[in-house]
Amino acid sequence: MSIESPNFREPKIHLIEEARQILEKKTRAGPREKFELAKKLKATGEFGYARKLLARARKVFIQDPVFRIILRQQHALCTYKDPNLTLNDRLDRALEILSEEEDLTTTRNQETLGLAGAIHKRKWEADSQKQNLERSLAFYLRGYDEDPTYDFGYTGINAAFVLDKLAALEGSGTTQDDASDVASTRRAQARDIRQRLVAILPKLLEENEWLRSMWWVHVTVVEAYFGLKDYPNARIWMERAKQLLPEHWEFESTARQLVNLALLQLNEQDNTTGAPVWEELENGEAGALLRDFLAGEVTSIRSLIIGKVGLALAGGGFRAALFHIGVLAKLAELDVLRNVEVLSCVSGGAIIGTHYYLELRRLLESKGDEAITRDDYVALVQKLERDFLAGVQGNIRMRATASLTNGLRSLFRRDYSRSERLGRLLESELFARVDDGNNEKRRFLNELLIRPLNASEGFTPQGDNWRRAAKVPILVLNSTTLNTGHNWQFTASWMGETPAGINREIDANDYLRQMYYAEAPLVHQKMPLGRAVAASTCIPGLCEPIVLADLYPEMTVRLVDGGVHGSQGVTALLEQDCNVLLVCDATGEIETQKQPGSGLLEVPLRSSNIALTQTRALLYEKLKARRQSNLLRGLMYVHLMKDLDAETVNWIGCDEPKSLDEDGVPLARRGPLTRYGIRKDVQASLAAIRTDLDSFSDVEAFALMTCGYRMTEYEFPKFIQGFSAVEPVRPSWRFLALEEPMKRAGNVEQINGTLQLLNVASNRGFKVWRLSRLAQSIAMTLSALVILAVVYLTYKFGGAFAFQVNLGRLLFLLVAISILLLVAKIVLVVGKIQKTLTEIAMDFGLMISGLIPFTCDLELLTGLNLSCLLKCLSRNRLPRPLPAYSREPLKQPKMLATFSSKAGPARR
């Protein structure tokens, strides 16, 4: 049986539509009709719809007690397997369903006991609490003790597996002699169970013809022989099982169980290198049997061993996005990107993550899984780096403001704002560069589900990724709901708040349920991609919230930057069951201030930044704890402040030595380079770069990319194991032209130009004035002339033009203003304009104050920046040349095109 067989699963589109009709009460169906439809949906892996149908069926009183029990059991099964629910919630809810009409402490129903055992085993996989595995064993053994002929060995075979797992855990105990005795007893009990099953089940299959069509019974015999290491007999029964057509989730569950059992047999569950596992599984008898079971696919075995890989791209504007490109480049070079199954993005990470997802979607839908190589991912990131930087250097932030048409439109339309304009610009300036045939069209998030080339009609990443080499990632765009303070998520399938991270013991705010786009009100069934990305990037105070009206009763949803709730996007990875986390955090940290401000604005802003920094620190400690307790198989956490020296400041008059590092070296004397080979002064400058959406120069962009690349090169092999080794051939990355000066110790004069550019990169404006002495001289001269002019006019004319205030004029002015406000209010009501006068006044003020200077900057100052920087660079001897590359000149000159020895047209 090939697992790519077209009959492997029944098409499910019409099943889902039928379920929707019933759930929306457009079609009437009784409990038994709902039950039968739920069974078909379960077979296709659609546990969510099956769960909802079974819940509806159970609301009706059913006289048949056997059918009531079956409904409850299937409801619990579909609940604990529904990937659309958070893991802890669905497991707890499944246990509640099982115990609604049955006492789990006394029941003798083997199906109920088996489900309770499975749920507690899943709990152990989620939290590594040994008591959950012990409870799982207790339920399985109670079911096995009833008689394995009644449930055809289901509880018995799982009890044997849990016994082996406990033996492995106890074999690594602190008291080795006692642990060894306990482990031996466990293994002996597991062996006895399996021997009893292989003595009973084959006879049952020979005596009962109707039993021969049951997949579970055959693979139970296979697993029993496999656990006894009787591989010839296991192969015989595997050949019989291959003649049957199991449900998709049954096949995957069996494959996972056999692979995990093989790992237990190899006694490699604590191995950190992965090499012995690969050798044994690929070359030994167990590996040959698994390959045969999985239709020769080594990829599936490796997927099950590596685990589920999640990549989090944190926020921080274009600074973060450019840093992430360097990380993506190294992961592509290591051939790791093909393993990423969940891509969780926040703010600036959402921009680059979406761009990467679109490029990957084009690749996966145009090339077969077996034909995709590492070079495809390298070429993808090379194109991404080139196109993204070209779009960034169009100065998207200023374009969002320097537009009279859009400024006037935003004055009177609540559904249009600078944030909406930002979303449109992200689509036109960045995402439109993806060659997927939709360059000139507006993209909608609900239309971006990836169906790989040659994949079956019902393909889903959750159910099918485990047998693909090039995984199809789930894109999660994180935002923050101002209404409730919770994490709001956009995916290609649904949107809404995630219950993960909501602690009902301390959080009594409403929870805005997730919904599929097809279930949303009509106006929200098509979600513009730019709007979803803008919802993740609109910084409070600088951009208006993204507004989703008429989505929930009597509520207008307002969404702001995802970093307000959590800047790393890790929550989505954990709730999607990822156990290998790659976290790219470019948010930076607050710098030390020797004289912090005490103003009315400075103190709240500083306090807010401190709170966000502490939230990041707590999250990092949480992830470290999960890794140390083996809840995670791997954790790579890279950030911009990594390995920088933290100075210990002694009090005045202190004569004690300063703190030392783990090697006994004073922290301030560990050398000028970080462990990943970047000068610490350069790294500190990169960490201080502005978090903005304006234009970034080549030097700023390439330095950030190089930093992400070098950091990942150092961190990945140190903390992540189990991936296949690749040839140490470094592709041609443009940004690595800055690698040598960034890691060169000493000879500061040779790289002074680079450092000078990076040192002013923290400023949002007037960077060129800080670099050019000529520009500074001109500015000082103009300022002096203005001051002299004011002094001269004051001396010349005195108070002749002063406004004479009297009571009559003041009263007239107040009455005129009141009448004007009243008329304006009437105009708003009659014209059904939803914005308030305050909002309109603020929008108008921002438009007037920003339109002229921002337009001038786009059209004129960028060119002046170029000439001034050329002079600055020639004076400071910046390393030359960076490699020439083809890039299309934008409408306005770039802030820095210094290192392009030639510029050619590139597609927009």
Tab-separated table of N, CA, C and O in Angstrom, residues 121 140 152-165 190-199 201-202 205 215-239 241 250-265 286 289-290 293:
chain	number	residue	atom	x	y	z
A	121	LYS	N	-1.408	9.950	28.275
A	121	LYS	CA	-0.121	9.810	27.585
A	121	LYS	C	0.184	11.082	26.799
A	121	LYS	O	1.334	11.556	26.770
A	140	TYR	N	-4.533	1.915	31.030
A	140	TYR	CA	-4.295	0.865	30.039
A	140	TYR	C	-4.292	-0.525	30.689
A	140	TYR	O	-4.859	-1.482	30.144
A	152	PHE	N	-9.401	-6.592	21.526
A	152	PHE	CA	-8.438	-7.026	20.508
A	152	PHE	C	-7.039	-6.471	20.769
A	152	PHE	O	-6.314	-6.109	19.851
A	153	GLY	N	-6.700	-6.389	22.063
A	153	GLY	CA	-5.341	-6.027	22.455
A	153	GLY	C	-5.015	-4.551	22.456
A	153	GLY	O	-3.853	-4.177	22.672
A	154	TYR	N	-6.024	-3.678	22.239
A	154	TYR	CA	-5.745	-2.238	22.133
A	154	TYR	C	-5.116	-1.688	23.419
A	154	TYR	O	-4.059	-1.045	23.393
A	155	THR	N	-5.747	-1.925	24.569
A	155	THR	CA	-5.198	-1.395	25.821
A	155	THR	C	-3.916	-2.123	26.199
A	155	THR	O	-2.995	-1.522	26.766
A	156	GLY	N	-3.818	-3.404	25.869
A	156	GLY	CA	-2.624	-4.160	26.221
A	156	GLY	C	-1.388	-3.684	25.481
A	156	GLY	O	-0.315	-3.498	26.072
A	157	ILE	N	-1.499	-3.465	24.157
A	157	ILE	CA	-0.333	-3.062	23.378
A	157	ILE	C	0.144	-1.680	23.790
A	157	ILE	O	1.356	-1.388	23.812
A	158	ASN	N	-0.799	-0.802	24.165
A	158	ASN	CA	-0.403	0.526	24.632
A	158	ASN	C	0.181	0.483	26.031
A	158	ASN	O	1.083	1.253	26.358
A	159	ALA	N	-0.314	-0.442	26.862
A	159	ALA	CA	0.278	-0.609	28.191
A	159	ALA	C	1.734	-1.059	28.066
A	159	ALA	O	2.607	-0.582	28.810
A	160	ALA	N	2.019	-1.946	27.124
A	160	ALA	CA	3.391	-2.406	26.924
A	160	ALA	C	4.295	-1.256	26.492
A	160	ALA	O	5.439	-1.131	26.956
A	161	PHE	N	3.787	-0.396	25.607
A	161	PHE	CA	4.587	0.747	25.152
A	161	PHE	C	4.890	1.685	26.323
A	161	PHE	O	6.035	2.131	26.494
A	162	VAL	N	3.884	2.004	27.128
A	162	VAL	CA	4.094	2.914	28.257
A	162	VAL	C	5.057	2.298	29.266
A	162	VAL	O	5.888	2.994	29.861
A	163	LEU	N	4.983	0.992	29.474
A	163	LEU	CA	5.927	0.325	30.371
A	163	LEU	C	7.360	0.493	29.880
A	163	LEU	O	8.283	0.756	30.672
A	164	ASP	N	7.571	0.327	28.583
A	164	ASP	CA	8.910	0.530	28.034
A	164	ASP	C	9.370	1.974	28.206
A	164	ASP	O	10.552	2.235	28.490
A	165	LYS	N	8.459	2.917	28.022
A	165	LYS	CA	8.819	4.324	28.179
A	165	LYS	C	9.186	4.639	29.618
A	165	LYS	O	10.185	5.323	29.882
A	190	ALA	N	6.242	-5.666	30.087
A	190	ALA	CA	5.886	-5.332	28.707
A	190	ALA	C	6.084	-6.533	27.793
A	190	ALA	O	5.251	-6.808	26.913
A	191	ARG	N	7.174	-7.282	28.007
A	191	ARG	CA	7.424	-8.466	27.182
A	191	ARG	C	6.341	-9.519	27.386
A	191	ARG	O	5.870	-10.141	26.419
A	192	ASP	N	5.914	-9.713	28.624
A	192	ASP	CA	4.864	-10.697	28.908
A	192	ASP	C	3.552	-10.324	28.217
A	192	ASP	O	2.855	-11.196	27.675
A	193	ILE	N	3.214	-9.027	28.236
A	193	ILE	CA	1.978	-8.580	27.584
A	193	ILE	C	2.045	-8.864	26.088
A	193	ILE	O	1.090	-9.383	25.487
A	194	ARG	N	3.146	-8.532	25.471
A	194	ARG	CA	3.275	-8.732	24.023
A	194	ARG	C	3.239	-10.220	23.664
A	194	ARG	O	2.631	-10.605	22.651
A	195	GLN	N	3.878	-11.036	24.468
A	195	GLN	CA	3.857	-12.480	24.191
A	195	GLN	C	2.441	-13.035	24.301
A	195	GLN	O	2.038	-13.906	23.513
A	196	ARG	N	1.674	-12.530	25.243
A	196	ARG	CA	0.287	-12.984	25.369
A	196	ARG	C	-0.538	-12.539	24.163
A	196	ARG	O	-1.381	-13.292	23.668
A	197	LEU	N	-0.278	-11.317	23.686
A	197	LEU	CA	-1.044	-10.806	22.550
A	197	LEU	C	-0.751	-11.591	21.277
A	197	LEU	O	-1.669	-11.882	20.496
A	198	VAL	N	0.517	-11.946	21.028
A	198	VAL	CA	0.820	-12.693	19.807
A	198	VAL	C	0.324	-14.135	19.900
A	198	VAL	O	0.236	-14.837	18.871
A	199	ALA	N	0.008	-14.560	21.107
A	199	ALA	CA	-0.575	-15.893	21.259
A	199	ALA	C	-2.083	-15.876	21.057
A	199	ALA	O	-2.674	-16.892	20.660
A	201	LEU	N	-4.147	-12.961	19.514
A	201	LEU	CA	-4.734	-12.225	18.396
A	201	LEU	C	-4.669	-12.959	17.057
A	201	LEU	O	-5.660	-12.942	16.306
A	202	PRO	N	-3.558	-13.603	16.670
A	202	PRO	CA	-3.576	-14.330	15.390
A	202	PRO	C	-4.671	-15.398	15.330
A	202	PRO	O	-5.285	-15.587	14.267
A	205	LEU	N	-7.988	-13.700	14.624
A	205	LEU	CA	-8.104	-13.300	13.228
A	205	LEU	C	-8.377	-14.492	12.308
A	205	LEU	O	-9.088	-14.362	11.315
A	215	TRP	N	-8.023	-2.911	10.550
A	215	TRP	CA	-6.630	-2.448	10.518
A	215	TRP	C	-5.978	-2.503	11.886
A	215	TRP	O	-4.844	-2.983	12.040
A	216	TRP	N	-6.683	-2.010	12.902
A	216	TRP	CA	-6.081	-1.894	14.220
A	216	TRP	C	-5.610	-3.245	14.751
A	216	TRP	O	-4.558	-3.335	15.395
A	217	VAL	N	-6.371	-4.293	14.499
A	217	VAL	CA	-6.000	-5.605	15.034
A	217	VAL	C	-4.706	-6.084	14.377
A	217	VAL	O	-3.805	-6.614	15.048
A	218	HIS	N	-4.589	-5.904	13.070
A	218	HIS	CA	-3.383	-6.341	12.366
A	218	HIS	C	-2.146	-5.589	12.848
A	218	HIS	O	-1.095	-6.196	13.096
A	219	VAL	N	-2.236	-4.265	12.964
A	219	VAL	CA	-1.046	-3.515	13.370
A	219	VAL	C	-0.736	-3.718	14.850
A	219	VAL	O	0.407	-3.517	15.279
A	220	THR	N	-1.742	-4.123	15.634
A	220	THR	CA	-1.451	-4.489	17.026
A	220	THR	C	-0.548	-5.716	17.066
A	220	THR	O	0.408	-5.778	17.846
A	221	VAL	N	-0.822	-6.687	16.189
A	221	VAL	CA	0.046	-7.859	16.093
A	221	VAL	C	1.428	-7.443	15.594
A	221	VAL	O	2.461	-7.913	16.102
A	222	VAL	N	1.467	-6.552	14.591
A	222	VAL	CA	2.750	-6.063	14.082
A	222	VAL	C	3.557	-5.435	15.208
A	222	VAL	O	4.751	-5.733	15.387
A	223	GLU	N	2.931	-4.556	15.984
A	223	GLU	CA	3.651	-3.863	17.055
A	223	GLU	C	4.101	-4.833	18.139
A	223	GLU	O	5.182	-4.671	18.726
A	224	ALA	N	3.285	-5.853	18.431
A	224	ALA	CA	3.671	-6.827	19.445
A	224	ALA	C	4.934	-7.575	19.031
A	224	ALA	O	5.881	-7.714	19.814
A	225	TYR	N	4.970	-8.042	17.785
A	225	TYR	CA	6.171	-8.716	17.295
A	225	TYR	C	7.350	-7.752	17.214
A	225	TYR	O	8.498	-8.103	17.508
A	226	PHE	N	7.069	-6.508	16.791
A	226	PHE	CA	8.117	-5.493	16.681
A	226	PHE	C	8.737	-5.236	18.056
A	226	PHE	O	9.958	-5.129	18.195
A	227	GLY	N	7.877	-5.117	19.088
A	227	GLY	CA	8.379	-4.894	20.438
A	227	GLY	C	9.190	-6.054	20.981
A	227	GLY	O	10.089	-5.864	21.803
A	228	LEU	N	8.878	-7.274	20.503
A	228	LEU	CA	9.640	-8.463	20.902
A	228	LEU	C	10.889	-8.643	20.043
A	228	LEU	O	11.625	-9.623	20.228
A	229	LYS	N	11.102	-7.743	19.071
A	229	LYS	CA	12.212	-7.798	18.119
A	229	LYS	C	12.147	-9.042	17.246
A	229	LYS	O	13.175	-9.522	16.752
A	230	ASP	N	10.941	-9.555	17.076
A	230	ASP	CA	10.724	-10.675	16.161
A	230	ASP	C	10.336	-10.073	14.813
A	230	ASP	O	9.164	-10.071	14.413
A	231	TYR	N	11.315	-9.544	14.092
A	231	TYR	CA	11.050	-8.791	12.880
A	231	TYR	C	10.512	-9.643	11.730
A	231	TYR	O	9.677	-9.158	10.953
A	232	PRO	N	10.917	-10.898	11.558
A	232	PRO	CA	10.328	-11.712	10.473
A	232	PRO	C	8.817	-11.857	10.610
A	232	PRO	O	8.081	-11.695	9.630
A	233	ASN	N	8.331	-12.189	11.818
A	233	ASN	CA	6.887	-12.303	12.017
A	233	ASN	C	6.201	-10.942	11.899
A	233	ASN	O	5.067	-10.840	11.412
A	234	ALA	N	6.869	-9.885	12.374
A	234	ALA	CA	6.295	-8.542	12.234
A	234	ALA	C	6.102	-8.203	10.767
A	234	ALA	O	5.088	-7.617	10.375
A	235	ARG	N	7.065	-8.604	9.919
A	235	ARG	CA	6.955	-8.318	8.496
A	235	ARG	C	5.795	-9.089	7.862
A	235	ARG	O	5.079	-8.566	7.006
A	236	ILE	N	5.591	-10.352	8.287
A	236	ILE	CA	4.493	-11.151	7.743
A	236	ILE	C	3.159	-10.471	8.011
A	236	ILE	O	2.308	-10.322	7.106
A	237	TRP	N	2.969	-10.004	9.233
A	237	TRP	CA	1.697	-9.370	9.571
A	237	TRP	C	1.589	-7.966	8.980
A	237	TRP	O	0.498	-7.490	8.707
A	238	MET	N	2.725	-7.339	8.755
A	238	MET	CA	2.698	-6.035	8.100
A	238	MET	C	2.205	-6.167	6.659
A	238	MET	O	1.445	-5.318	6.168
A	239	GLU	N	2.623	-7.227	5.985
A	239	GLU	CA	2.156	-7.455	4.617
A	239	GLU	C	0.642	-7.643	4.586
A	239	GLU	O	-0.032	-7.179	3.664
A	241	ALA	N	-1.445	-6.321	6.815
A	241	ALA	CA	-2.047	-5.016	7.128
A	241	ALA	C	-2.031	-4.094	5.915
A	241	ALA	O	-2.945	-3.279	5.718
A	250	GLU	N	-5.091	7.088	11.636
A	250	GLU	CA	-4.711	5.792	12.192
A	250	GLU	C	-3.326	5.382	11.678
A	250	GLU	O	-2.489	4.877	12.440
A	251	PHE	N	-3.104	5.586	10.399
A	251	PHE	CA	-1.815	5.228	9.812
A	251	PHE	C	-0.696	6.058	10.447
A	251	PHE	O	0.357	5.522	10.824
A	252	GLU	N	-0.908	7.365	10.564
A	252	GLU	CA	0.121	8.225	11.151
A	252	GLU	C	0.379	7.848	12.604
A	252	GLU	O	1.535	7.784	13.049
A	253	SER	N	-0.680	7.594	13.359
A	253	SER	CA	-0.528	7.226	14.762
A	253	SER	C	0.287	5.950	14.913
A	253	SER	O	1.164	5.839	15.783
A	254	THR	N	0.022	4.954	14.045
A	254	THR	CA	0.767	3.701	14.094
A	254	THR	C	2.231	3.932	13.742
A	254	THR	O	3.137	3.379	14.387
A	255	ALA	N	2.487	4.741	12.716
A	255	ALA	CA	3.862	5.022	12.315
A	255	ALA	C	4.636	5.686	13.449
A	255	ALA	O	5.794	5.325	13.731
A	256	ARG	N	4.017	6.655	14.101
A	256	ARG	CA	4.679	7.332	15.221
A	256	ARG	C	4.982	6.354	16.354
A	256	ARG	O	6.062	6.396	16.960
A	257	GLN	N	4.038	5.473	16.643
A	257	GLN	CA	4.233	4.518	17.726
A	257	GLN	C	5.397	3.577	17.410
A	257	GLN	O	6.225	3.278	18.275
A	258	LEU	N	5.479	3.100	16.179
A	258	LEU	CA	6.549	2.179	15.815
A	258	LEU	C	7.918	2.863	15.833
A	258	LEU	O	8.909	2.271	16.281
A	259	VAL	N	7.991	4.096	15.339
A	259	VAL	CA	9.259	4.822	15.367
A	259	VAL	C	9.700	5.067	16.801
A	259	VAL	O	10.871	4.874	17.161
A	260	ASN	N	8.778	5.489	17.654
A	260	ASN	CA	9.125	5.721	19.062
A	260	ASN	C	9.545	4.422	19.747
A	260	ASN	O	10.454	4.417	20.590
A	261	LEU	N	8.895	3.327	19.391
A	261	LEU	CA	9.270	2.037	19.956
A	261	LEU	C	10.677	1.634	19.502
A	261	LEU	O	11.470	1.098	20.278
A	262	ALA	N	10.995	1.910	18.236
A	262	ALA	CA	12.342	1.619	17.737
A	262	ALA	C	13.390	2.434	18.489
A	262	ALA	O	14.474	1.939	18.812
A	263	LEU	N	13.064	3.700	18.787
A	263	LEU	CA	13.997	4.536	19.550
A	263	LEU	C	14.202	3.988	20.956
A	263	LEU	O	15.320	3.999	21.489
A	264	LEU	N	13.130	3.521	21.570
A	264	LEU	CA	13.252	2.925	22.898
A	264	LEU	C	14.122	1.675	22.851
A	264	LEU	O	14.940	1.439	23.745
A	265	GLN	N	13.934	0.870	21.833
A	265	GLN	CA	14.735	-0.350	21.718
A	265	GLN	C	16.211	-0.029	21.537
A	265	GLN	O	17.081	-0.756	22.004
A	286	ALA	N	15.086	-3.074	12.213
A	286	ALA	CA	13.951	-2.219	12.564
A	286	ALA	C	13.756	-1.127	11.522
A	286	ALA	O	12.627	-0.835	11.102
A	289	LEU	N	12.245	-2.499	8.326
A	289	LEU	CA	10.821	-2.774	8.490
A	289	LEU	C	10.009	-1.478	8.442
A	289	LEU	O	8.944	-1.413	7.826
A	290	LEU	N	10.529	-0.444	9.076
A	290	LEU	CA	9.834	0.847	9.065
A	290	LEU	C	9.788	1.441	7.667
A	290	LEU	O	8.767	1.994	7.252
A	293	PHE	N	7.128	-0.333	5.838
A	293	PHE	CA	5.811	0.078	6.305
A	293	PHE	C	5.419	1.439	5.734
A	293	PHE	O	4.262	1.680	5.396
